Coordinates of C-alpha atoms in Angstrom, one line a residue:
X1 CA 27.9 90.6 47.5
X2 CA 27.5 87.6 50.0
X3 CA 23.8 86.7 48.7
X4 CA 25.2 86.7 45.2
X5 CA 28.3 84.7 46.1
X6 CA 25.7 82.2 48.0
X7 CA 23.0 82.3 44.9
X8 CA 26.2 81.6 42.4
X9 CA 27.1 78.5 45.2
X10 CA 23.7 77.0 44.9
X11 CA 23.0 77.5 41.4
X12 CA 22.5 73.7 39.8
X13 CA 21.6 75.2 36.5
X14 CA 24.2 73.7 33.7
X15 CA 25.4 70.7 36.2
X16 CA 23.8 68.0 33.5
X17 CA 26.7 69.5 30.8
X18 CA 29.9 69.5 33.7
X19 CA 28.6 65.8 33.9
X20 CA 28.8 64.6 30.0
X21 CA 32.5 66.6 29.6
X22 CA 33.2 64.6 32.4
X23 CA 31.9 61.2 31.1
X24 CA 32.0 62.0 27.2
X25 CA 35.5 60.2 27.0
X26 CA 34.6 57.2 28.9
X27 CA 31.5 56.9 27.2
X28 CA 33.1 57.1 23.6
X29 CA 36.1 54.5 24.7
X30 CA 33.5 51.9 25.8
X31 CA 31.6 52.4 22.6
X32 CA 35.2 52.1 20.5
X33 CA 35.9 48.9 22.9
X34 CA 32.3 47.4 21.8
X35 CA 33.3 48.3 18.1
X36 CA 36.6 46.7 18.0
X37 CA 35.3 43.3 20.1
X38 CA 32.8 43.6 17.1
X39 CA 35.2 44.1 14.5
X40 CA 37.6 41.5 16.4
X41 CA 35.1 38.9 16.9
X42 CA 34.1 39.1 13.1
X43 CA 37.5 38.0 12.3
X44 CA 38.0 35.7 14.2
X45 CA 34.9 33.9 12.6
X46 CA 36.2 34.4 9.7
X47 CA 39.4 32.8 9.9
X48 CA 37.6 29.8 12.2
X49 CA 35.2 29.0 8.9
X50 CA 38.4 29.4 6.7
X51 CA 40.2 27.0 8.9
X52 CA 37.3 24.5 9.3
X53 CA 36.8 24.6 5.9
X54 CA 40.1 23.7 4.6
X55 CA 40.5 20.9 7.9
X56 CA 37.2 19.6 6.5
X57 CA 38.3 19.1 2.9
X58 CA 41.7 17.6 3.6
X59 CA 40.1 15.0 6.2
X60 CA 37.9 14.0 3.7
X61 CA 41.1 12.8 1.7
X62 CA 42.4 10.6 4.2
X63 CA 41.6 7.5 3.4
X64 CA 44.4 5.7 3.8
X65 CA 45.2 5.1 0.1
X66 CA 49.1 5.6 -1.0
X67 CA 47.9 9.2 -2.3
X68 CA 45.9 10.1 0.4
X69 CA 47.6 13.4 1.2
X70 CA 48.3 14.2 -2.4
X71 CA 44.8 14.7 -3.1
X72 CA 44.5 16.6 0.5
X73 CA 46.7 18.7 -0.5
X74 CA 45.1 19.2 -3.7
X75 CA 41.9 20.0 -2.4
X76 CA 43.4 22.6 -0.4
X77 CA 45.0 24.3 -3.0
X78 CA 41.5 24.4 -5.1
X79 CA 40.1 26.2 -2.3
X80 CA 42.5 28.7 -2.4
X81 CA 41.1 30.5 -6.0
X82 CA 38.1 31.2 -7.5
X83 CA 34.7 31.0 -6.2
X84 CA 36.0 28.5 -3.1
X85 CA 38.3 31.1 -1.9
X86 CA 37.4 31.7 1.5
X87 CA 38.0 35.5 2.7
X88 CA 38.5 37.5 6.3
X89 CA 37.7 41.2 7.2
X90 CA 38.9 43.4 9.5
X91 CA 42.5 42.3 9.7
X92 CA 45.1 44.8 8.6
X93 CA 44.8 43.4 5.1
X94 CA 41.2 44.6 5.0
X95 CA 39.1 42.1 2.5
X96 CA 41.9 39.5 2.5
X97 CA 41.4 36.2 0.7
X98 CA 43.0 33.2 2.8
X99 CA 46.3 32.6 0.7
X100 CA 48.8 29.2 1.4
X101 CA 51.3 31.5 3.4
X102 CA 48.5 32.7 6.1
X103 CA 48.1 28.7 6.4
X104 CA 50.0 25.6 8.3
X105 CA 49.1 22.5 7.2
X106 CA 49.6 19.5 9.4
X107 CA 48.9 15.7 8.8
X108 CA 48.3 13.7 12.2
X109 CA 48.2 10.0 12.9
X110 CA 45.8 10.8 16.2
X111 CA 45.2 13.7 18.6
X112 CA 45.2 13.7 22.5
X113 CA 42.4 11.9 23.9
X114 CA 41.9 15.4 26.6
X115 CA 40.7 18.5 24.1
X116 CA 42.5 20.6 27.2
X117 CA 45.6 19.5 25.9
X118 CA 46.9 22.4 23.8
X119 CA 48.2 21.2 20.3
X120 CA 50.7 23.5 18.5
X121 CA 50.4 24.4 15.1
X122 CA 53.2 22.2 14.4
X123 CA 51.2 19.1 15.7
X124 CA 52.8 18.7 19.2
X125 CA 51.3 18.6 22.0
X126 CA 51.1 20.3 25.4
X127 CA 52.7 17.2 26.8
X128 CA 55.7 17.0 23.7
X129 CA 54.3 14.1 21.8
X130 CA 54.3 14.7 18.3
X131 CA 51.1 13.8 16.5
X132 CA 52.4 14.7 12.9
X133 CA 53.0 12.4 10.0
X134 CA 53.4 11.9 6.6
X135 CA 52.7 8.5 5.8
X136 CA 49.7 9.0 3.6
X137 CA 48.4 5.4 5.3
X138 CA 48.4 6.4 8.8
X139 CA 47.2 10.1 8.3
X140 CA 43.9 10.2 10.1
X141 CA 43.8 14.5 10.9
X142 CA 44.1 17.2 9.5
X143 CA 45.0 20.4 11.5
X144 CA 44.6 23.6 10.0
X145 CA 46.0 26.4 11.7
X146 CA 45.5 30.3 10.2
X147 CA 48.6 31.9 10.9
X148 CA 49.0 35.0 13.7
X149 CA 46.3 37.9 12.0
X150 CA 47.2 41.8 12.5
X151 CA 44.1 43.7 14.0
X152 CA 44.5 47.1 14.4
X153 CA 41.8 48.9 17.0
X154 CA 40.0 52.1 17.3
X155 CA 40.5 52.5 20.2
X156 CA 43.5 54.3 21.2
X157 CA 45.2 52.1 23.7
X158 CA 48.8 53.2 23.4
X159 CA 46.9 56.6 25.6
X160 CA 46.8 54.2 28.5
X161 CA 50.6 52.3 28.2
X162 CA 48.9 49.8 26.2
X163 CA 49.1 48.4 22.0
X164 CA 46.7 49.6 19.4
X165 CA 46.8 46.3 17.8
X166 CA 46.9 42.7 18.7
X167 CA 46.9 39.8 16.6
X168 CA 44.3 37.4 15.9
X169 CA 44.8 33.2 15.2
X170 CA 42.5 30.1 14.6
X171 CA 43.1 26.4 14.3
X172 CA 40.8 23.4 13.1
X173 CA 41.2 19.8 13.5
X174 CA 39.5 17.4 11.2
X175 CA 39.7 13.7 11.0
X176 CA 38.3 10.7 8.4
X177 CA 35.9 8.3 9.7
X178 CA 34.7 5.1 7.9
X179 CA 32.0 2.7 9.1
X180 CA 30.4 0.0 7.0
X181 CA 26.6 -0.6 7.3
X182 CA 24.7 -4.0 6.5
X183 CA 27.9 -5.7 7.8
X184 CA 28.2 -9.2 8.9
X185 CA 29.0 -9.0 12.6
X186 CA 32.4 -11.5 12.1
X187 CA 36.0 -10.0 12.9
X188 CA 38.7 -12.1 11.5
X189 CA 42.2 -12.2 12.8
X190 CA 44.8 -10.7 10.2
X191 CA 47.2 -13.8 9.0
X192 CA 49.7 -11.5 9.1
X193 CA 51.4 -11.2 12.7
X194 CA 53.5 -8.1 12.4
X195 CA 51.6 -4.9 13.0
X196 CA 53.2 -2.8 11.5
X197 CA 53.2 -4.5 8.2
X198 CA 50.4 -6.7 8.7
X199 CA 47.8 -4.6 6.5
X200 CA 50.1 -3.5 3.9
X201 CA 51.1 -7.1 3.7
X202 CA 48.0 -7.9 3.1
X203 CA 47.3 -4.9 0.5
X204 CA 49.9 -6.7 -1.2
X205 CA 48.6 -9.9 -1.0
X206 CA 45.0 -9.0 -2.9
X207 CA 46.8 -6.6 -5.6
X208 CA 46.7 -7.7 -9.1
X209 CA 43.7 -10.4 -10.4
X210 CA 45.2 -13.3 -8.4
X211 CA 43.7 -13.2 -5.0
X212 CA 44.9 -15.4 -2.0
X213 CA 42.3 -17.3 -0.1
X214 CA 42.1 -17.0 3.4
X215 CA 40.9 -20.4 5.7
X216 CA 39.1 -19.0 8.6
X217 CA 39.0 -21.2 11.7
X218 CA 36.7 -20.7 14.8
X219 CA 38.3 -20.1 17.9
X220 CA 38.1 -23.0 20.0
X221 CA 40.1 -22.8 23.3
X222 CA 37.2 -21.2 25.3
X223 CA 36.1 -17.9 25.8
X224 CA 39.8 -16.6 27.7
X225 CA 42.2 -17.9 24.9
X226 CA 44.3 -16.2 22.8
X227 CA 42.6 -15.3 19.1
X228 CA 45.6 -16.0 16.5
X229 CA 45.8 -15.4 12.5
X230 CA 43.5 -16.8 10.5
X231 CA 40.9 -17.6 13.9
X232 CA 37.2 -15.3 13.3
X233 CA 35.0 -14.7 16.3
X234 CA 31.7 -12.7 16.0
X235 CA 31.3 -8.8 17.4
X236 CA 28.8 -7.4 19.7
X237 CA 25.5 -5.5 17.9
X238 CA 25.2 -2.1 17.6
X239 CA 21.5 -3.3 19.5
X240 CA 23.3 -5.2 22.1
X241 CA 24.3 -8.7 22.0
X242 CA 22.4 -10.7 20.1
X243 CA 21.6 -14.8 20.7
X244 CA 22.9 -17.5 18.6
X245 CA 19.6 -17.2 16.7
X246 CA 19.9 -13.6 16.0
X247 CA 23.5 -13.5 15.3
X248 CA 22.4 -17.2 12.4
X249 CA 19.7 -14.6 10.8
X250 CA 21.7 -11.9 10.5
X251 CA 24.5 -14.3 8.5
X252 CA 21.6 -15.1 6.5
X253 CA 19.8 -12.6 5.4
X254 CA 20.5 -9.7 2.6
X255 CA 21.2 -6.3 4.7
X256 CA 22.1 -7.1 8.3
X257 CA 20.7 -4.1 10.3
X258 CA 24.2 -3.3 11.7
X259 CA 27.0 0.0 10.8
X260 CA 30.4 -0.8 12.1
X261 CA 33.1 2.1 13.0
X262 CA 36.6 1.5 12.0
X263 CA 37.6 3.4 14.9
X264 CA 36.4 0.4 17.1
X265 CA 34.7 -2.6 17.5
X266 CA 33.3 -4.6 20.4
X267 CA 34.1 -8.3 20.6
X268 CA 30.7 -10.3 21.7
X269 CA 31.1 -12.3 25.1
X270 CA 30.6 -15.6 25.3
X271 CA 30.8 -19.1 22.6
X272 CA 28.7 -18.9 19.7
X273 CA 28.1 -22.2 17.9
X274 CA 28.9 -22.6 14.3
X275 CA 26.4 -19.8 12.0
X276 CA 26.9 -22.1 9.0
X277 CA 23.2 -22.6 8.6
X278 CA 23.5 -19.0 8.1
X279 CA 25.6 -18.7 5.7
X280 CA 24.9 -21.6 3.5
X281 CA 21.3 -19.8 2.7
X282 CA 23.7 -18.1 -0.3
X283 CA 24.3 -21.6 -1.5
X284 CA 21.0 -22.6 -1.9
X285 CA 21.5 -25.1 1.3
X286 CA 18.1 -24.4 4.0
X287 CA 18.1 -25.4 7.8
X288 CA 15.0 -25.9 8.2
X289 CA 15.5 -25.8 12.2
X290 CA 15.5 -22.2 12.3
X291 CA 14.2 -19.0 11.5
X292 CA 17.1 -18.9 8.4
X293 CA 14.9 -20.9 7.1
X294 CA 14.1 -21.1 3.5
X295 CA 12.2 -17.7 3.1
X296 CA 12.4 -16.3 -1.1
X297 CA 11.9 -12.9 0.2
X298 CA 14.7 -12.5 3.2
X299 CA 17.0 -15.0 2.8
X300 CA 17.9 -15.4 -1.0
X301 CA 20.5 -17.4 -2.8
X302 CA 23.2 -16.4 -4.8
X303 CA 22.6 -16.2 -8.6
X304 CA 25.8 -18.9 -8.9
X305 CA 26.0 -21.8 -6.0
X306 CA 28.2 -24.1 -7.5
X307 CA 29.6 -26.3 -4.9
X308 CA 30.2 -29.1 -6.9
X309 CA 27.2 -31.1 -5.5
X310 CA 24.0 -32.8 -7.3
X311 CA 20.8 -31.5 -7.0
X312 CA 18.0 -33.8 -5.2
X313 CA 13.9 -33.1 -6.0
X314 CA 14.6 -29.1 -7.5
X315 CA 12.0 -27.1 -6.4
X316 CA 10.3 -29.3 -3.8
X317 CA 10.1 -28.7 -0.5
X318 CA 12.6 -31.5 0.1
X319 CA 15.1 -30.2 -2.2
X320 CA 18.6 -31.0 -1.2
X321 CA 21.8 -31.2 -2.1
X322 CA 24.3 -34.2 -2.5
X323 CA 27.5 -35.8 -3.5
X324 CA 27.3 -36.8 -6.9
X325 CA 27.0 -40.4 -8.0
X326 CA 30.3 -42.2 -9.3
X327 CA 29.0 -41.9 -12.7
X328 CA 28.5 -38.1 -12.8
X329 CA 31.5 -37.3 -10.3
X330 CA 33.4 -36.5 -13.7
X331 CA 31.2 -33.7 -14.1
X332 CA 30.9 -32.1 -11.2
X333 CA 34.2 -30.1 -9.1
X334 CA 33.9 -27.2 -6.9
X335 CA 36.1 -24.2 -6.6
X336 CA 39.5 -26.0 -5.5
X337 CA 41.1 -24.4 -2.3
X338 CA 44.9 -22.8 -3.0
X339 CA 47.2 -25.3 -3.3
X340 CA 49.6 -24.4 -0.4
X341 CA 46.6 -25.5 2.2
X342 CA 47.9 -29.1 0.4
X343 CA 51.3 -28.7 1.4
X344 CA 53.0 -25.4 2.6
X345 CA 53.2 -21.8 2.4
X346 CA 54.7 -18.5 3.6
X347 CA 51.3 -18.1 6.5
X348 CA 50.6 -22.3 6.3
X349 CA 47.3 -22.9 7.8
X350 CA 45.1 -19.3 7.4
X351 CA 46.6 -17.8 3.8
X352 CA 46.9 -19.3 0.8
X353 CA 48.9 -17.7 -2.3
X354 CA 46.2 -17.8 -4.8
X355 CA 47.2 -20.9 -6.8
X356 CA 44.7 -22.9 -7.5
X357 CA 44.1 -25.5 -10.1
X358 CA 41.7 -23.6 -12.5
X359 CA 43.2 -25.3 -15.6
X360 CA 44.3 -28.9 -15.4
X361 CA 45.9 -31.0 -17.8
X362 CA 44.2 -34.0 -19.9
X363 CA 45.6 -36.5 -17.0
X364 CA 44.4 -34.4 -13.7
X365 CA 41.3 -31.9 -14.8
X366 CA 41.4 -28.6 -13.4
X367 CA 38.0 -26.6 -12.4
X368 CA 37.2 -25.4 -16.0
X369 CA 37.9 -28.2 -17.9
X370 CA 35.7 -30.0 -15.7
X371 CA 32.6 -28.1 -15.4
X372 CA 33.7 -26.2 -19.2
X373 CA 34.8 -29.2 -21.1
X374 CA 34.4 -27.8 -24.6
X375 CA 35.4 -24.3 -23.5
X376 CA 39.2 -23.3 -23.9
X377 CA 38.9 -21.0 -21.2
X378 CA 40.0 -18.2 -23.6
X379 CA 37.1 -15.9 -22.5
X380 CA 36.6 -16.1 -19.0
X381 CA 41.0 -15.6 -19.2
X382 CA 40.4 -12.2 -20.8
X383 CA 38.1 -11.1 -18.8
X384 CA 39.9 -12.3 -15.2
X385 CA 43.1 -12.9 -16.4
X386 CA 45.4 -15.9 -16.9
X387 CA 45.7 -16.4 -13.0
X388 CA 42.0 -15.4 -12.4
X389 CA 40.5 -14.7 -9.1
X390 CA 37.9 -17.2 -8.3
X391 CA 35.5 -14.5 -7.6
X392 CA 35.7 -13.0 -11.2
X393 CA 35.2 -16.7 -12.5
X394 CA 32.2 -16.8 -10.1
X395 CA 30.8 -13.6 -12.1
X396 CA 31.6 -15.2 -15.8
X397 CA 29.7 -18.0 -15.2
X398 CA 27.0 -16.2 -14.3
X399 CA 27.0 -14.2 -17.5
X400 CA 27.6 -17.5 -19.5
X401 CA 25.2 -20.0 -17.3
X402 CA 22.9 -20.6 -20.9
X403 CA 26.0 -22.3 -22.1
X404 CA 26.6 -25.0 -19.5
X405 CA 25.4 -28.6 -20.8
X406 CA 22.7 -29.8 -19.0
X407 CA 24.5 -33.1 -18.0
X408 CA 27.0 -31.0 -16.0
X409 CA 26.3 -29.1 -12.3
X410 CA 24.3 -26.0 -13.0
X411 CA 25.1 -22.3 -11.3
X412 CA 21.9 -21.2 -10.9
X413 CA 19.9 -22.4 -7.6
X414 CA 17.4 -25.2 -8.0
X415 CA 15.7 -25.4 -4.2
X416 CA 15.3 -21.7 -3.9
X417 CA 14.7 -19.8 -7.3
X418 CA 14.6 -16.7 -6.0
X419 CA 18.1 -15.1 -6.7
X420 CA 20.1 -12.0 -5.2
X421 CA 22.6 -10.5 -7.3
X422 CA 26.0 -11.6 -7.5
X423 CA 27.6 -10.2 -3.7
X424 CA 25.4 -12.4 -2.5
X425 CA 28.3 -14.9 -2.1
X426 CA 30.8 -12.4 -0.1
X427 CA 31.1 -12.1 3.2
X428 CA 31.7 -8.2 4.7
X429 CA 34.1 -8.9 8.0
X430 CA 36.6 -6.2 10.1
X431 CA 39.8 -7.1 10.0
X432 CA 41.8 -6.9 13.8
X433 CA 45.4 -7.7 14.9
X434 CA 44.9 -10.2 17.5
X435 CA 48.2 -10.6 18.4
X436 CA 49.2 -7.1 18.9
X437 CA 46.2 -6.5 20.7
X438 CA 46.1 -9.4 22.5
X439 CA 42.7 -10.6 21.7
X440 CA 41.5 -13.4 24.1
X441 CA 37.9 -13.0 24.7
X442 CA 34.4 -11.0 24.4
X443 CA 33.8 -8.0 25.5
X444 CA 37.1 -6.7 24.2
X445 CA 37.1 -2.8 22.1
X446 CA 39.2 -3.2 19.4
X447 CA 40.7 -1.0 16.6
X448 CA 39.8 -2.2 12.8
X449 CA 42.6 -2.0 10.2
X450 CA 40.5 -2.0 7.6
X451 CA 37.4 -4.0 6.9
X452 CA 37.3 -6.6 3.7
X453 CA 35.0 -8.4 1.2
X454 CA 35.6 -11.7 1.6
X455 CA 34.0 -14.2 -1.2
X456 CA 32.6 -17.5 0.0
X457 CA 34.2 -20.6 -1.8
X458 CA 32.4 -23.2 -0.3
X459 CA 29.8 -23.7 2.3
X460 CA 31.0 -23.2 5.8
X461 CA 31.4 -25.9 7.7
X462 CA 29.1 -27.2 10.4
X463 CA 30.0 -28.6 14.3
X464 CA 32.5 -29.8 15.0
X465 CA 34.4 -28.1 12.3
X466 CA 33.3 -24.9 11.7
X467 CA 36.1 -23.6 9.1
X468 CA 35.0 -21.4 6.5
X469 CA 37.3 -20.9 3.1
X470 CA 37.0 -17.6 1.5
X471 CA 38.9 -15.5 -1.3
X472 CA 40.0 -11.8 0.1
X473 CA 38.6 -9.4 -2.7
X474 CA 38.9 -6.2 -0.7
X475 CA 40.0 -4.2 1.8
X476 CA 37.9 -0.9 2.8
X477 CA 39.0 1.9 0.3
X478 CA 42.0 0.5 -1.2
X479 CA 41.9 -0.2 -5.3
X480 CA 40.7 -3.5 -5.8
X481 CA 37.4 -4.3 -6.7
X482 CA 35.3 -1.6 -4.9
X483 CA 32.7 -4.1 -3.6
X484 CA 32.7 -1.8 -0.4
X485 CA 31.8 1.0 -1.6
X486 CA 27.9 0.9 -1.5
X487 CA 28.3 -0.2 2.3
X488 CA 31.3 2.6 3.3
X489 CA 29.9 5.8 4.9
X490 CA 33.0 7.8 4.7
X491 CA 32.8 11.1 6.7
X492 CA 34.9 13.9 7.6
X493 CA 33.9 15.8 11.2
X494 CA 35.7 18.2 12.9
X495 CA 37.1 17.4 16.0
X496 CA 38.8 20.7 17.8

């Protein structure tokens, strides 16, 4: 009886099966636990494209325009049906397609410059600043946050004190970038002092056909004064900082190789002289001192370089240009300045109000009836308008340059007679609020309202006086006359 109770005691036969009952449970919970991490982790993907998705499209709305969020808004709502309709799995809902209740949608003027600042769905911070706006012209973000998500588990928690279910929730940030490429590397100060009206002000301004021209002045106090309204200084290269050379070329030529982010630019240290030798390559007008030089192939004028000035030896190599001889003066006037730079107006000294004398009277001949003297002007009015910009009158004479009398100043270039089209005469510059940001200097990282097109007038003036008159056409992505919009690389990246 003892041998059999010992043989019994070290029988091992079977242990292998005592073993697996033992571990069978643990085994199968780790296995559910894998499954439901699966299962969990596939939602949450879903709902993180969902939510970058719809941040993504909104963002790419915000462009500052009065309906900015309208059509965010609307593009949300399109990707709510049909084939756009983005779906999750594995939620309590099963195969549930993303509706407008599982979503809140905020708009955000900026987010917190620390990602490991927590912002709510609501668009406040961890901190209690509240991000969220709905000014359509400040909106720069869009948060997306999926609502809280049901998941209900395999495994059967509620055996250890624990929840079968927990929910699952996702959140995207997106914001709208916009950066201009073969940009002049100018800033000019906004004439417009308050900063929190300053750009609509000048939205305002540039509405409608009239256009206000703006008289830019070089800063001249030294490198540590204070930039004011109407003042321009030049911006440091993407490449670094160029020399006064480098900077002059890159006035003059077609496609300077620069891109410029609204979100910032760098102010370049140090004086530059006067780039006017630069600029006046899209008048027709050469410095032969430098590498601006003339050059058919780089540095091209515009098709139209009417400064009312003569013509000397057309096509030689000493072509120039000069003031017209008493007995021709009568024929000749270039595109007048406004009229308050005369006397006074609401920003004297850097904005005019877009009056200028276009028509004159029999007494005091305005620009047309000068240079158009047997034209009534009833064309070029209903195509620019009664109160035309200068800049549309620019582009209707080139149309109708066959019907100028050859006693009169021509549009067409007559030292350089190879042409670029008809921007060839604006000037691509950011726009900055010196005051506000107390712009004294180089060196300085500024934010960009908006950048604008800027249509030379005249040919910018040389040392000492380096003021250069222009006609504001457009501002980045507001309406107007989109001669942005081949240079804009608008963008929409997520950001959290």
């Amino acid at each position: 009886m003892l041998g059999t109770i010992r043989a019994f005691w070290n029988d091992q036969r079977g242990i292998a099966m005592i073993l697996v009952a033992i571990m069978l449970p643990v085994l199968i919970g780790f296995a559910l636990l894998a499954i439901d991490m699966s299962r969990a982790n596939g939602l949450h993907n879903d709902m993180q494209k969902g939510a970058d998705a719809y941040a993504l499209a909104l963002a790419a709305e915000l462009d500052g325009n009065t309906d900015a969020i309208t059509r965010a808004n609307r593009a949300r709502d399109n990707l709510f049906a049909g084939t756009y309709a983005n779906t999750t799995k594995f939620s309590t809902s099963g195969n549930h397609a993303l509706a407008p209740a599982d979503l809140t949608v905020k708009y955000l003027s900026g987010i917190p410059a620390d990602d490991s600042i927590a912002l709510s769905a609501a668009g406040v911070d961890a901190n209690g600043h509240d991000w969220s706006t709905s000014d359509p012209k400040v909106a720069k973000f869009a948060e997306v946050t999926v609502n809280p998500t049901a998941f209900a588990a395999i495994f059967p928690a509620s055996f250890l004190g624990g929840s079968n279910g927990f929910n699952v929730q996702t959140q995207a940030v997106a914001g709208f970038t916009n950066a201009l490429c073969q940009f002049t590397p100018m800033f000019i100060c906004n004439p417009f002092t308050n900063s929190a009206t300053s750009l609509s002000n000048l939205q305002t301004a540039i509405a409608g056909t009239k256009k206000p021209m703006i008289w830019l002045k070089e800063q001249t106090g030294g490198s540590s004064a204070q930039y004011g309204p109407g003042n321009y200084g030049f911006l440091s290269s993407p490449e670094g900082d160029k020399n006064t050379a480098a900077i002059t070329e890159m006035f003059a030529v077609t496609n300077p190789p620069a891109c410029y982010d609204q979100s910032g630019v760098t102010t370049r240290p140090g004086n530059i002289p006067p780039v006017d030798a630069g600029i006046n390559t899209r008048f027709d007008i050469y410095d032969n001192g430098g590498p601006y030089k003339t050059d058919p192939s780089i540095n091209p004028p515009a098709p139209n370089v009417r400064k009312g000035m003569d013509v000397q030896n057309a096509g030689k190599n000493n072509c120039s240009y000069n003031t017209p001889s008493s007995g021709q003066a009568k024929n000749f006037m270039a595109v007048p300045r406004d009229n308050c730079f005369a006397t006074t107006c609401s920003n004297a000294g850097s904005l005019g109000d877009g009056n200028w004398n276009f028509m004159g009277t029999k007494t005091s001949p305005g620009y047309w009836d000068t240079n158009w003297p047997k034209d009534d002007g009833t064309g070029v009015k209903a195509a620019c308008g009664a109160s035309p910009s200068r800049y549309c009158v620019y582009n209707y004479e080139i149309q109708h340059k066959a019907d100028l009398k050859s006693t009169f100043e021509q549009t067409a270039p007559a030292c350089n007679s190879t042409t670029q089209t008809a921007d060839r005469r604006l000037l691509y510059v950011a726009i900055v609020d010196c005051t506000a940001n107390n712009v004294h200097g180089g060196g300085q990282t500024l934010p960009v309202q908006a950048f604008a097109s800027v249509f030379l007038t005249e040919p910018a003036g040389g040392p000492p006086d380096a003021n250069i008159y222009g006609e504001i056409e457009d501002i980045s992505t507001v309406a107007g006359q989109n001669t942005l919009k081949k240079l804009q690389r608008n963008e929409a990246q997520l950001y959290r």
